[in-house]
PDB file of C-alpha atoms in Angstrom:
ATOM      1  CA  ALA C   1      -7.431   9.936 -12.413  1.00  0.00           C
ATOM      2  CA  GLN C   2      -6.704   6.045 -11.980  1.00  0.00           C
ATOM      3  CA  THR C   3      -9.116   4.165 -10.019  1.00  0.00           C
ATOM      4  CA  VAL C   4      -8.978   0.508  -8.994  1.00  0.00           C
ATOM      5  CA  THR C   5     -11.685  -1.607  -8.172  1.00  0.00           C
ATOM      6  CA  GLN C   6     -11.812  -4.893  -6.216  1.00  0.00           C
ATOM      7  CA  SER C   7     -15.481  -6.163  -6.262  1.00  0.00           C
ATOM      8  CA  GLN C   8     -14.736  -9.344  -4.098  1.00  0.00           C
ATOM      9  CA  PRO C   9     -14.679  -8.236  -0.555  1.00  0.00           C
ATOM     10  CA  GLU C  10     -14.326 -11.753   1.093  1.00  0.00           C
ATOM     11  CA  MET C  11     -13.273 -15.425  -0.849  1.00  0.00           C
ATOM     12  CA  SER C  12     -12.719 -18.793   0.882  1.00  0.00           C
ATOM     13  CA  VAL C  13     -10.246 -21.479  -0.778  1.00  0.00           C
ATOM     14  CA  GLN C  14     -10.257 -25.473   0.761  1.00  0.00           C
ATOM     15  CA  GLU C  15      -6.721 -25.670   1.525  1.00  0.00           C
ATOM     16  CA  ALA C  16      -4.414 -27.184  -2.029  1.00  0.00           C
ATOM     17  CA  GLU C  17      -7.335 -25.616  -3.945  1.00  0.00           C
ATOM     18  CA  THR C  18      -7.402 -23.113  -6.734  1.00  0.00           C
ATOM     19  CA  VAL C  19      -8.792 -19.148  -6.345  1.00  0.00           C
ATOM     20  CA  THR C  20      -8.906 -16.355  -8.096  1.00  0.00           C
ATOM     21  CA  LEU C  21      -9.170 -13.234  -7.187  1.00  0.00           C
ATOM     22  CA  SER C  22     -10.708  -9.649  -9.243  1.00  0.00           C
ATOM     23  CA  CYS C  23      -9.208  -6.506  -9.639  1.00  0.00           C
ATOM     24  CA  THR C  24     -10.175  -3.707 -12.362  1.00  0.00           C
ATOM     25  CA  TYR C  25      -8.761  -0.590 -13.018  1.00  0.00           C
ATOM     26  CA  ASP C  26      -9.496   2.350 -14.659  1.00  0.00           C
ATOM     27  CA  THR C  27      -6.528   4.515 -16.337  1.00  0.00           C
ATOM     28  CA  SER C  28      -5.651   6.759 -19.484  1.00  0.00           C
ATOM     29  CA  GLU C  29      -1.942   6.388 -19.598  1.00  0.00           C
ATOM     30  CA  SER C  30      -0.646   3.918 -21.626  1.00  0.00           C
ATOM     31  CA  ASP C  31       2.543   3.179 -19.732  1.00  0.00           C
ATOM     32  CA  TYR C  32       1.881   1.818 -15.715  1.00  0.00           C
ATOM     33  CA  TYR C  33       2.851  -0.885 -13.613  1.00  0.00           C
ATOM     34  CA  LEU C  34      -0.197  -2.653 -11.662  1.00  0.00           C
ATOM     35  CA  PHE C  35       0.840  -5.322  -8.201  1.00  0.00           C
ATOM     36  CA  TRP C  36      -0.451  -7.797  -5.749  1.00  0.00           C
ATOM     37  CA  TYR C  37      -0.151  -7.429  -1.993  1.00  0.00           C
ATOM     38  CA  LYS C  38      -0.660  -9.344   0.614  1.00  0.00           C
ATOM     39  CA  GLN C  39      -1.595  -8.039   4.358  1.00  0.00           C
ATOM     40  CA  PRO C  40      -1.408 -10.985   6.658  1.00  0.00           C
ATOM     41  CA  PRO C  41      -3.182 -10.391   9.853  1.00  0.00           C
ATOM     42  CA  SER C  42      -1.517  -7.669  11.913  1.00  0.00           C
ATOM     43  CA  ARG C  43       1.490  -7.941  10.022  1.00  0.00           C
ATOM     44  CA  GLN C  44       2.855  -5.392   7.149  1.00  0.00           C
ATOM     45  CA  MET C  45       2.087  -5.534   3.645  1.00  0.00           C
ATOM     46  CA  ILE C  46       4.383  -7.583   1.024  1.00  0.00           C
ATOM     47  CA  LEU C  47       4.838  -7.710  -2.453  1.00  0.00           C
ATOM     48  CA  VAL C  48       2.866 -10.695  -3.856  1.00  0.00           C
ATOM     49  CA  ILE C  49       3.527  -9.997  -7.796  1.00  0.00           C
ATOM     50  CA  ARG C  50       4.140  -7.468  -9.919  1.00  0.00           C
ATOM     51  CA  GLN C  51       3.215  -6.958 -13.883  1.00  0.00           C
ATOM     52  CA  GLU C  52       4.589  -4.540 -16.180  1.00  0.00           C
ATOM     53  CA  ALA C  53       1.310  -3.118 -18.265  1.00  0.00           C
ATOM     54  CA  TYR C  54       3.718  -2.845 -21.679  1.00  0.00           C
ATOM     55  CA  LYS C  55       4.648  -6.647 -21.372  1.00  0.00           C
ATOM     56  CA  GLN C  56       1.978  -9.493 -22.979  1.00  0.00           C
ATOM     57  CA  GLN C  57       3.194 -12.306 -21.332  1.00  0.00           C
ATOM     58  CA  ASN C  58       1.692 -13.230 -17.620  1.00  0.00           C
ATOM     59  CA  ALA C  59       3.827 -12.810 -14.419  1.00  0.00           C
ATOM     60  CA  THR C  60       4.208 -15.978 -12.202  1.00  0.00           C
ATOM     61  CA  GLU C  61       5.844 -16.294  -8.961  1.00  0.00           C
ATOM     62  CA  ASN C  62       5.580 -20.007  -7.899  1.00  0.00           C
ATOM     63  CA  ARG C  63       1.819 -20.614  -6.893  1.00  0.00           C
ATOM     64  CA  PHE C  64       1.086 -17.016  -8.262  1.00  0.00           C
ATOM     65  CA  SER C  65      -0.027 -15.819 -11.237  1.00  0.00           C
ATOM     66  CA  VAL C  66      -2.175 -13.055 -12.888  1.00  0.00           C
ATOM     67  CA  ASN C  67      -4.220 -12.929 -15.814  1.00  0.00           C
ATOM     68  CA  PHE C  68      -3.850  -9.511 -17.239  1.00  0.00           C
ATOM     69  CA  GLN C  69      -6.281  -8.831 -19.988  1.00  0.00           C
ATOM     70  CA  LYS C  70      -4.630  -4.767 -21.007  1.00  0.00           C
ATOM     71  CA  ALA C  71      -7.783  -3.855 -23.168  1.00  0.00           C
ATOM     72  CA  ALA C  72     -10.297  -4.863 -20.477  1.00  0.00           C
ATOM     73  CA  LYS C  73      -8.084  -2.867 -17.644  1.00  0.00           C
ATOM     74  CA  SER C  74      -8.160  -6.332 -15.839  1.00  0.00           C
ATOM     75  CA  PHE C  75      -5.903  -7.823 -13.108  1.00  0.00           C
ATOM     76  CA  SER C  76      -6.923 -10.883 -11.440  1.00  0.00           C
ATOM     77  CA  LEU C  77      -4.635 -12.915  -9.132  1.00  0.00           C
ATOM     78  CA  LYS C  78      -4.909 -16.923  -8.963  1.00  0.00           C
ATOM     79  CA  ILE C  79      -3.204 -19.115  -6.006  1.00  0.00           C
ATOM     80  CA  SER C  80      -2.540 -22.540  -6.919  1.00  0.00           C
ATOM     81  CA  ASP C  81      -2.497 -25.182  -4.345  1.00  0.00           C
ATOM     82  CA  SER C  82      -3.491 -22.601  -1.595  1.00  0.00           C
ATOM     83  CA  GLN C  83      -2.177 -22.968   1.479  1.00  0.00           C
ATOM     84  CA  LEU C  84      -3.249 -21.660   4.969  1.00  0.00           C
ATOM     85  CA  GLY C  85      -0.254 -19.379   4.898  1.00  0.00           C
ATOM     86  CA  ASP C  86      -2.060 -17.627   2.309  1.00  0.00           C
ATOM     87  CA  ALA C  87      -5.156 -16.340   4.420  1.00  0.00           C
ATOM     88  CA  ALA C  88      -4.173 -12.456   4.166  1.00  0.00           C
ATOM     89  CA  MET C  89      -6.231  -9.293   2.574  1.00  0.00           C
ATOM     90  CA  TYR C  90      -4.601  -8.833  -0.827  1.00  0.00           C
ATOM     91  CA  PHE C  91      -4.806  -5.533  -2.529  1.00  0.00           C
ATOM     92  CA  CYS C  92      -4.655  -5.036  -6.093  1.00  0.00           C
ATOM     93  CA  ALA C  93      -2.226  -1.729  -6.465  1.00  0.00           C
ATOM     94  CA  TYR C  94      -1.485   0.552  -9.890  1.00  0.00           C
ATOM     95  CA  THR C  95       1.064   3.126 -10.227  1.00  0.00           C
ATOM     96  CA  GLY C  96       1.463   5.376 -13.595  1.00  0.00           C
ATOM     97  CA  THR C  97       4.753   7.550 -12.332  1.00  0.00           C
ATOM     98  CA  TYR C  98       5.067   7.348  -8.822  1.00  0.00           C
ATOM     99  CA  LYS C  99       1.716   7.443  -6.885  1.00  0.00           C
ATOM    100  CA  TYR C 100       0.282   3.750  -5.477  1.00  0.00           C
ATOM    101  CA  ILE C 101      -3.519   3.535  -5.878  1.00  0.00           C
ATOM    102  CA  PHE C 102      -4.699   0.273  -3.925  1.00  0.00           C
ATOM    103  CA  GLY C 103      -8.041  -1.214  -3.908  1.00  0.00           C
ATOM    104  CA  THR C 104     -10.076  -2.014  -1.224  1.00  0.00           C
ATOM    105  CA  GLY C 105      -9.312  -5.298  -0.450  1.00  0.00           C
ATOM    106  CA  THR C 106     -10.258  -8.999  -1.099  1.00  0.00           C
ATOM    107  CA  ARG C 107     -10.282 -10.697   2.305  1.00  0.00           C
ATOM    108  CA  LEU C 108      -9.051 -14.467   1.779  1.00  0.00           C
ATOM    109  CA  LYS C 109     -10.279 -17.049   3.504  1.00  0.00           C
ATOM    110  CA  VAL C 110      -8.184 -20.595   3.860  1.00  0.00           C
ATOM    111  CA  LEU C 111     -10.128 -23.829   4.564  1.00  0.00           C
ATOM    112  CA  ALA C 112      -8.423 -26.677   6.376  1.00  0.00           C
TER     113      ALA C 112
ATOM    114  CA  ASP F   1      18.522  -4.479   4.213  1.00  0.00           C
ATOM    115  CA  THR F   2      16.537  -3.222   7.888  1.00  0.00           C
ATOM    116  CA  GLY F   3      13.429  -2.605   5.818  1.00  0.00           C
ATOM    117  CA  VAL F   4      11.146  -0.194   7.207  1.00  0.00           C
ATOM    118  CA  SER F   5      10.860   0.945  10.560  1.00  0.00           C
ATOM    119  CA  GLN F   6       7.994   3.021  12.209  1.00  0.00           C
ATOM    120  CA  ASP F   7       7.840   4.282  15.517  1.00  0.00           C
ATOM    121  CA  PRO F   8       5.445   3.696  17.588  1.00  0.00           C
ATOM    122  CA  ARG F   9       3.244   0.858  16.789  1.00  0.00           C
ATOM    123  CA  HIS F  10       1.189   2.414  18.808  1.00  0.00           C
ATOM    124  CA  LYS F  11      -0.243   5.566  19.944  1.00  0.00           C
ATOM    125  CA  ILE F  12      -3.864   6.822  21.896  1.00  0.00           C
ATOM    126  CA  THR F  13      -4.246  10.327  22.397  1.00  0.00           C
ATOM    127  CA  LYS F  14      -6.980  12.400  23.330  1.00  0.00           C
ATOM    128  CA  ARG F  15      -8.664  14.365  21.021  1.00  0.00           C
ATOM    129  CA  GLY F  16      -7.028  18.123  20.903  1.00  0.00           C
ATOM    130  CA  GLN F  17      -3.683  16.799  21.226  1.00  0.00           C
ATOM    131  CA  ASN F  18      -0.764  16.555  18.503  1.00  0.00           C
ATOM    132  CA  VAL F  19       1.051  13.735  17.654  1.00  0.00           C
ATOM    133  CA  THR F  20       3.931  12.610  15.499  1.00  0.00           C
ATOM    134  CA  PHE F  21       5.004   9.613  13.786  1.00  0.00           C
ATOM    135  CA  ARG F  22       8.438   8.450  12.568  1.00  0.00           C
ATOM    136  CA  CYS F  23       9.260   6.465   9.887  1.00  0.00           C
ATOM    137  CA  ASP F  24      13.251   5.473   9.008  1.00  0.00           C
ATOM    138  CA  PRO F  25      13.058   3.838   5.258  1.00  0.00           C
ATOM    139  CA  ILE F  26      15.507   1.436   3.296  1.00  0.00           C
ATOM    140  CA  SER F  27      18.497   3.616   3.870  1.00  0.00           C
ATOM    141  CA  GLU F  28      19.235   3.458  -0.293  1.00  0.00           C
ATOM    142  CA  HIS F  29      15.784   4.350  -1.196  1.00  0.00           C
ATOM    143  CA  ASN F  30      14.599   7.695  -2.218  1.00  0.00           C
ATOM    144  CA  ARG F  31      11.044   7.325  -2.761  1.00  0.00           C
ATOM    145  CA  LEU F  32       9.319   7.601   0.650  1.00  0.00           C
ATOM    146  CA  TYR F  33       5.725   7.554   0.856  1.00  0.00           C
ATOM    147  CA  TRP F  34       2.719   7.874   3.733  1.00  0.00           C
ATOM    148  CA  TYR F  35      -0.277   6.020   3.830  1.00  0.00           C
ATOM    149  CA  ARG F  36      -3.711   5.786   5.785  1.00  0.00           C
ATOM    150  CA  GLN F  37      -5.442   2.995   6.226  1.00  0.00           C
ATOM    151  CA  THR F  38      -8.524   2.879   7.915  1.00  0.00           C
ATOM    152  CA  LEU F  39     -10.419  -1.082   9.072  1.00  0.00           C
ATOM    153  CA  GLY F  40     -11.519  -3.068   6.114  1.00  0.00           C
ATOM    154  CA  GLN F  41     -10.087  -0.891   3.381  1.00  0.00           C
ATOM    155  CA  GLY F  42      -6.835  -0.163   1.234  1.00  0.00           C
ATOM    156  CA  PRO F  43      -4.000   2.274   2.348  1.00  0.00           C
ATOM    157  CA  GLU F  44      -5.535   6.172   0.720  1.00  0.00           C
ATOM    158  CA  PHE F  45      -2.183   8.251  -0.176  1.00  0.00           C
ATOM    159  CA  LEU F  46      -1.333  10.771   2.073  1.00  0.00           C
ATOM    160  CA  THR F  47       2.078  12.259   0.519  1.00  0.00           C
ATOM    161  CA  TYR F  48       4.849  11.438  -1.324  1.00  0.00           C
ATOM    162  CA  PHE F  49       8.585  12.534  -0.985  1.00  0.00           C
ATOM    163  CA  GLN F  50      11.782  12.154  -3.314  1.00  0.00           C
ATOM    164  CA  ASN F  51      14.833  12.847  -1.080  1.00  0.00           C
ATOM    165  CA  GLU F  52      13.842  15.718   1.024  1.00  0.00           C
ATOM    166  CA  ALA F  53      11.337  17.179  -1.859  1.00  0.00           C
ATOM    167  CA  GLN F  54       7.560  16.787  -0.911  1.00  0.00           C
ATOM    168  CA  LEU F  55       6.360  16.337  -4.536  1.00  0.00           C
ATOM    169  CA  GLU F  56       2.785  15.788  -3.802  1.00  0.00           C
ATOM    170  CA  LYS F  57       0.273  15.887  -0.401  1.00  0.00           C
ATOM    171  CA  SER F  58      -3.252  14.273  -1.235  1.00  0.00           C
ATOM    172  CA  ARG F  59      -6.276  16.533  -0.517  1.00  0.00           C
ATOM    173  CA  LEU F  60      -7.087  14.152   2.221  1.00  0.00           C
ATOM    174  CA  LEU F  61      -4.308  15.706   4.553  1.00  0.00           C
ATOM    175  CA  SER F  62      -5.565  18.629   6.327  1.00  0.00           C
ATOM    176  CA  ASP F  63      -4.026  21.818   7.314  1.00  0.00           C
ATOM    177  CA  ARG F  64      -3.364  20.037  10.542  1.00  0.00           C
ATOM    178  CA  PHE F  65      -0.904  17.461   9.023  1.00  0.00           C
ATOM    179  CA  SER F  66       2.324  18.017   8.332  1.00  0.00           C
ATOM    180  CA  ALA F  67       5.177  15.955   6.951  1.00  0.00           C
ATOM    181  CA  GLU F  68       8.888  16.145   6.576  1.00  0.00           C
ATOM    182  CA  ARG F  69      12.136  14.425   5.288  1.00  0.00           C
ATOM    183  CA  PRO F  70      15.075  16.301   6.155  1.00  0.00           C
ATOM    184  CA  LYS F  71      18.156  15.557   4.382  1.00  0.00           C
ATOM    185  CA  GLY F  72      16.338  12.950   2.652  1.00  0.00           C
ATOM    186  CA  SER F  73      16.410  10.144   5.235  1.00  0.00           C
ATOM    187  CA  PHE F  74      13.443   9.544   8.036  1.00  0.00           C
ATOM    188  CA  SER F  75      10.747  11.127   7.678  1.00  0.00           C
ATOM    189  CA  THR F  76       8.109  12.851  10.452  1.00  0.00           C
ATOM    190  CA  LEU F  77       4.072  12.946  10.163  1.00  0.00           C
ATOM    191  CA  GLU F  78       2.753  15.399  12.923  1.00  0.00           C
ATOM    192  CA  ILE F  79      -0.799  15.409  13.368  1.00  0.00           C
ATOM    193  CA  GLN F  80      -2.077  18.342  15.059  1.00  0.00           C
ATOM    194  CA  ARG F  81      -5.447  18.814  17.327  1.00  0.00           C
ATOM    195  CA  THR F  82      -6.530  15.618  16.568  1.00  0.00           C
ATOM    196  CA  GLU F  83      -9.566  14.274  16.072  1.00  0.00           C
ATOM    197  CA  GLN F  84     -11.638  11.219  16.452  1.00  0.00           C
ATOM    198  CA  GLY F  85     -11.871  10.808  12.473  1.00  0.00           C
ATOM    199  CA  ASP F  86      -7.691  10.339  12.494  1.00  0.00           C
ATOM    200  CA  SER F  87      -7.846   7.223  14.381  1.00  0.00           C
ATOM    201  CA  ALA F  88      -6.462   4.828  11.515  1.00  0.00           C
ATOM    202  CA  MET F  89      -3.182   3.063  10.571  1.00  0.00           C
ATOM    203  CA  TYR F  90      -0.249   5.141   9.106  1.00  0.00           C
ATOM    204  CA  LEU F  91       1.886   3.155   6.408  1.00  0.00           C
ATOM    205  CA  CYS F  92       4.840   4.312   5.719  1.00  0.00           C
ATOM    206  CA  ALA F  93       6.686   2.904   2.419  1.00  0.00           C
ATOM    207  CA  SER F  94      10.078   3.518   0.815  1.00  0.00           C
ATOM    208  CA  SER F  95      11.000   2.315  -3.049  1.00  0.00           C
ATOM    209  CA  LEU F  96      13.772   2.864  -5.162  1.00  0.00           C
ATOM    210  CA  ASP F  97      13.653   4.360  -8.453  1.00  0.00           C
ATOM    211  CA  PRO F  98      11.817   4.498 -11.149  1.00  0.00           C
ATOM    212  CA  GLY F  99       8.674   5.018 -10.235  1.00  0.00           C
ATOM    213  CA  ASN F 100       7.515   1.679 -10.695  1.00  0.00           C
ATOM    214  CA  SER F 101       9.598   0.397  -8.508  1.00  0.00           C
ATOM    215  CA  PRO F 102       7.916  -1.926  -5.824  1.00  0.00           C
ATOM    216  CA  LEU F 103       6.990  -0.239  -2.473  1.00  0.00           C
ATOM    217  CA  HIS F 104       8.337  -1.986   0.735  1.00  0.00           C
ATOM    218  CA  PHE F 105       5.656  -1.125   3.532  1.00  0.00           C
ATOM    219  CA  GLY F 106       6.751  -0.734   7.555  1.00  0.00           C
ATOM    220  CA  ASN F 107       4.553  -2.359  10.090  1.00  0.00           C
ATOM    221  CA  GLY F 108       2.516   0.916  10.813  1.00  0.00           C
ATOM    222  CA  THR F 109       1.380   3.528  13.253  1.00  0.00           C
ATOM    223  CA  ARG F 110      -2.163   2.454  14.772  1.00  0.00           C
ATOM    224  CA  LEU F 111      -3.641   5.822  16.032  1.00  0.00           C
ATOM    225  CA  THR F 112      -6.872   5.913  18.445  1.00  0.00           C
ATOM    226  CA  VAL F 113      -7.928   8.897  19.692  1.00  0.00           C
ATOM    227  CA  THR F 114     -10.188   9.093  22.332  1.00  0.00           C
TER     228      THR F 114
END
């Protein structure tokens, strides 16, 4: 069975600085997709960034980028120039066919 | 695109009562998911529909839980004889084919069983 592990329950970053959130996963599938979702307090979960496993190039979306290491089954999220609005729970997610499996999340605090 | 909507936003019920939640997915999305999220945890998969067919149901779902998606549009999740352990946020999400399309989540229904 596939699993997703986020080993950092909480992280803090100074405004305008860079922070990296870690995620590892386990799967025997060769074709799959990885996502990072953001869940602000009392608000709905939204997609931050997506990575296709068959692509070697790391995905980027503005200030958000990933470091995808397929052999190590690692998928970290880097947030550059952190803003107060980035404060939220961040969930790493995996899907092979249709079921999405989520990690336990990392709470990101942004310090002014 | 009006987004995924869920109703109600909050539900407080007494142990032993039945509750029903509704989810309206994005209209063109044929895939619909229910997840459960407890405080400090990630969403846990409950069940999945492709159009009106329920293709998978998690072992987390006891016989007290049932979900439907008539005509492949909105979906309902019913919990019978609620227990305090059912207290959680119930999230609905929808997506397009193929299966790697990102999920679009609703705001969730927070259930409190007293």
